[in-house]
């Protein structure tokens, strides 16, 4: 019943939009495109606009016969960058890849939509690195509060915070798109692990054994999947040929890949013997006259077997 109401509202809206010369294509995204809807659902639309300086990207909330429609306006050039860009599987990429092209006045957009569903190895590595960096930060806090305070609830909370980025790595390792519903996906793909670090911690009474078991399970899981996210770091340090400071590493990955705080992942990799840890001279400010020793990392020669 709800699907029929939403479909009728969508059809009426698209009939009006289709005659707009500034709109080249419309994509249906979100629940109506690939999932279930309910009475309070809305419709997600991405409208590809002409490339014109007077047509700006943006968004608009539309009332379509009582149904809320969230329309995102993307110029054709921006849409093409999403389809062909170096980094896939971002939130917007996932939203579009699971979407359905409703119509287009430009057939090249059809090809762009097909390319959205391709996820390259390099894309997966970069996105796995971002997810790992996020997860490792949460897991550090989980272990800290478990060891220093014995606070089972707070430690479990941080493990649960890590579950979503860990799920992204799991889903991408199977060549699938990681979207907002990534935890249910990961639970199907690896039920034993995600029951331990997600559903059991969420639903059952926290004990020393369950929290300690979850931390141990994460350690084992990460050890097996380290190559999935470590390769960009190892390659960067190998190409550098010498130690690089944490500040420089963070700036490089933020600038080139949009991944923040990679030095945190470097600390983990150094602890695991994947890369080396060092210290290099640095100045606190441009006007400083005294040196301090900054944390740095370097590629191992020969590299670990996985690399």
Coordinates of C-alpha atoms in Angstrom, one line a residue, residues 142-281:
X142 CA 38.1 0.4 24.4
X143 CA 41.3 -1.3 25.5
X144 CA 42.3 1.7 27.6
X145 CA 39.1 1.7 29.7
X146 CA 39.1 -2.0 30.0
X147 CA 42.7 -2.2 31.3
X148 CA 42.9 1.0 33.4
X149 CA 39.4 1.1 34.9
X150 CA 37.8 -2.2 34.3
X151 CA 34.8 -0.3 32.9
X152 CA 33.0 -3.0 31.0
X153 CA 30.2 -0.8 29.8
X154 CA 32.3 2.0 28.5
X155 CA 34.8 -0.4 26.9
X156 CA 31.9 -2.2 25.2
X157 CA 30.6 1.1 24.0
X158 CA 33.8 1.9 22.2
X159 CA 34.0 -1.6 20.7
X160 CA 30.4 -1.0 19.3
X161 CA 31.6 2.3 17.9
X162 CA 34.3 0.4 16.0
X163 CA 31.8 -2.2 14.7
X164 CA 30.6 0.0 11.9
X165 CA 34.0 0.9 10.3
X166 CA 35.0 -2.8 10.8
X167 CA 31.8 -3.8 9.0
X168 CA 32.8 -1.5 6.1
X169 CA 36.1 -3.3 5.7
X170 CA 34.3 -6.7 5.9
X171 CA 31.7 -5.8 3.3
X172 CA 34.3 -4.2 0.9
X173 CA 36.5 -7.3 1.2
X174 CA 33.7 -9.2 -0.4
X175 CA 33.6 -6.8 -3.3
X176 CA 30.3 -5.2 -2.2
X177 CA 29.3 -1.6 -1.6
X178 CA 29.3 -0.4 2.0
X179 CA 26.2 1.7 2.7
X180 CA 24.4 2.9 5.7
X181 CA 23.1 -0.6 6.4
X182 CA 26.6 -2.0 6.5
X183 CA 26.3 -3.8 9.9
X184 CA 23.4 -6.1 8.8
X185 CA 25.4 -6.8 5.7
X186 CA 28.5 -7.7 7.6
X187 CA 26.6 -9.8 10.1
X188 CA 25.4 -12.0 7.2
X189 CA 28.9 -12.2 5.7
X190 CA 30.7 -13.0 9.0
X191 CA 28.2 -13.9 11.7
X192 CA 30.6 -15.4 14.2
X193 CA 32.8 -12.2 14.4
X194 CA 30.0 -9.6 14.3
X195 CA 28.0 -11.5 16.8
X196 CA 30.9 -11.3 19.2
X197 CA 31.7 -7.6 18.7
X198 CA 28.2 -6.3 17.9
X199 CA 25.0 -8.2 18.8
X200 CA 26.3 -9.9 21.9
X201 CA 27.8 -6.7 23.3
X202 CA 24.6 -4.8 22.4
X203 CA 22.1 -7.3 23.8
X204 CA 23.7 -9.2 26.6
X205 CA 25.0 -8.3 30.1
X206 CA 28.6 -7.2 29.8
X207 CA 31.1 -9.4 31.6
X208 CA 34.9 -9.4 31.7
X209 CA 34.9 -12.5 29.5
X210 CA 32.6 -11.1 26.8
X211 CA 34.5 -7.7 26.6
X212 CA 37.9 -9.4 26.7
X213 CA 36.7 -11.9 24.1
X214 CA 35.5 -9.1 21.8
X215 CA 38.9 -7.4 22.0
X216 CA 40.7 -10.6 21.3
X217 CA 38.4 -11.3 18.4
X218 CA 39.1 -7.9 16.9
X219 CA 42.8 -8.4 17.2
X220 CA 42.6 -11.7 15.3
X221 CA 40.3 -10.2 12.7
X222 CA 42.5 -7.2 12.1
X223 CA 45.6 -9.3 11.8
X224 CA 44.1 -11.2 8.9
X225 CA 42.9 -8.1 7.1
X226 CA 45.9 -5.8 7.6
X227 CA 46.9 -6.1 3.9
X228 CA 43.5 -4.8 2.9
X229 CA 44.2 -1.3 4.5
X230 CA 48.0 -1.2 4.9
X231 CA 49.1 -1.2 1.3
X232 CA 48.6 2.6 0.7
X233 CA 50.8 3.3 3.7
X234 CA 53.4 0.7 2.9
X235 CA 53.6 1.9 -0.7
X236 CA 53.9 5.6 0.3
X237 CA 56.8 4.8 2.7
X238 CA 58.5 2.5 0.2
X239 CA 58.4 5.3 -2.4
X240 CA 59.7 7.8 0.1
X241 CA 62.8 5.7 0.7
X242 CA 63.3 7.1 4.2
X243 CA 61.4 7.9 7.4
X244 CA 58.5 10.3 7.2
X245 CA 57.2 12.3 10.2
X246 CA 53.6 11.8 11.5
X247 CA 52.7 15.3 10.5
X248 CA 53.9 14.8 6.9
X249 CA 52.1 11.4 6.7
X250 CA 48.8 12.8 7.9
X251 CA 49.0 15.8 5.5
X252 CA 49.8 13.5 2.6
X253 CA 46.9 11.2 3.0
X254 CA 44.5 14.0 3.9
X255 CA 45.5 15.8 0.7
X256 CA 45.7 12.9 -1.7
X257 CA 43.1 10.5 -0.4
X258 CA 40.9 12.4 2.0
X259 CA 41.8 10.1 4.8
X260 CA 42.6 11.8 8.2
X261 CA 44.8 10.8 11.1
X262 CA 46.7 8.0 9.2
X263 CA 49.5 8.3 11.7
X264 CA 47.3 6.4 14.1
X265 CA 47.1 3.5 11.7
X266 CA 50.9 3.7 11.3
X267 CA 51.3 3.2 15.0
X268 CA 49.3 0.1 14.8
X269 CA 51.2 -1.2 11.8
X270 CA 54.5 -0.5 13.5
X271 CA 53.4 -2.5 16.6
X272 CA 52.5 -5.4 14.3
X273 CA 55.9 -5.3 12.5
X274 CA 54.5 -4.2 9.2
X275 CA 56.4 -0.9 9.1
X276 CA 59.2 0.5 11.2
X277 CA 59.0 3.2 13.8
X278 CA 61.6 6.0 14.2
X279 CA 62.1 9.6 15.3
X280 CA 63.2 12.6 13.2
X281 CA 64.2 16.1 14.2

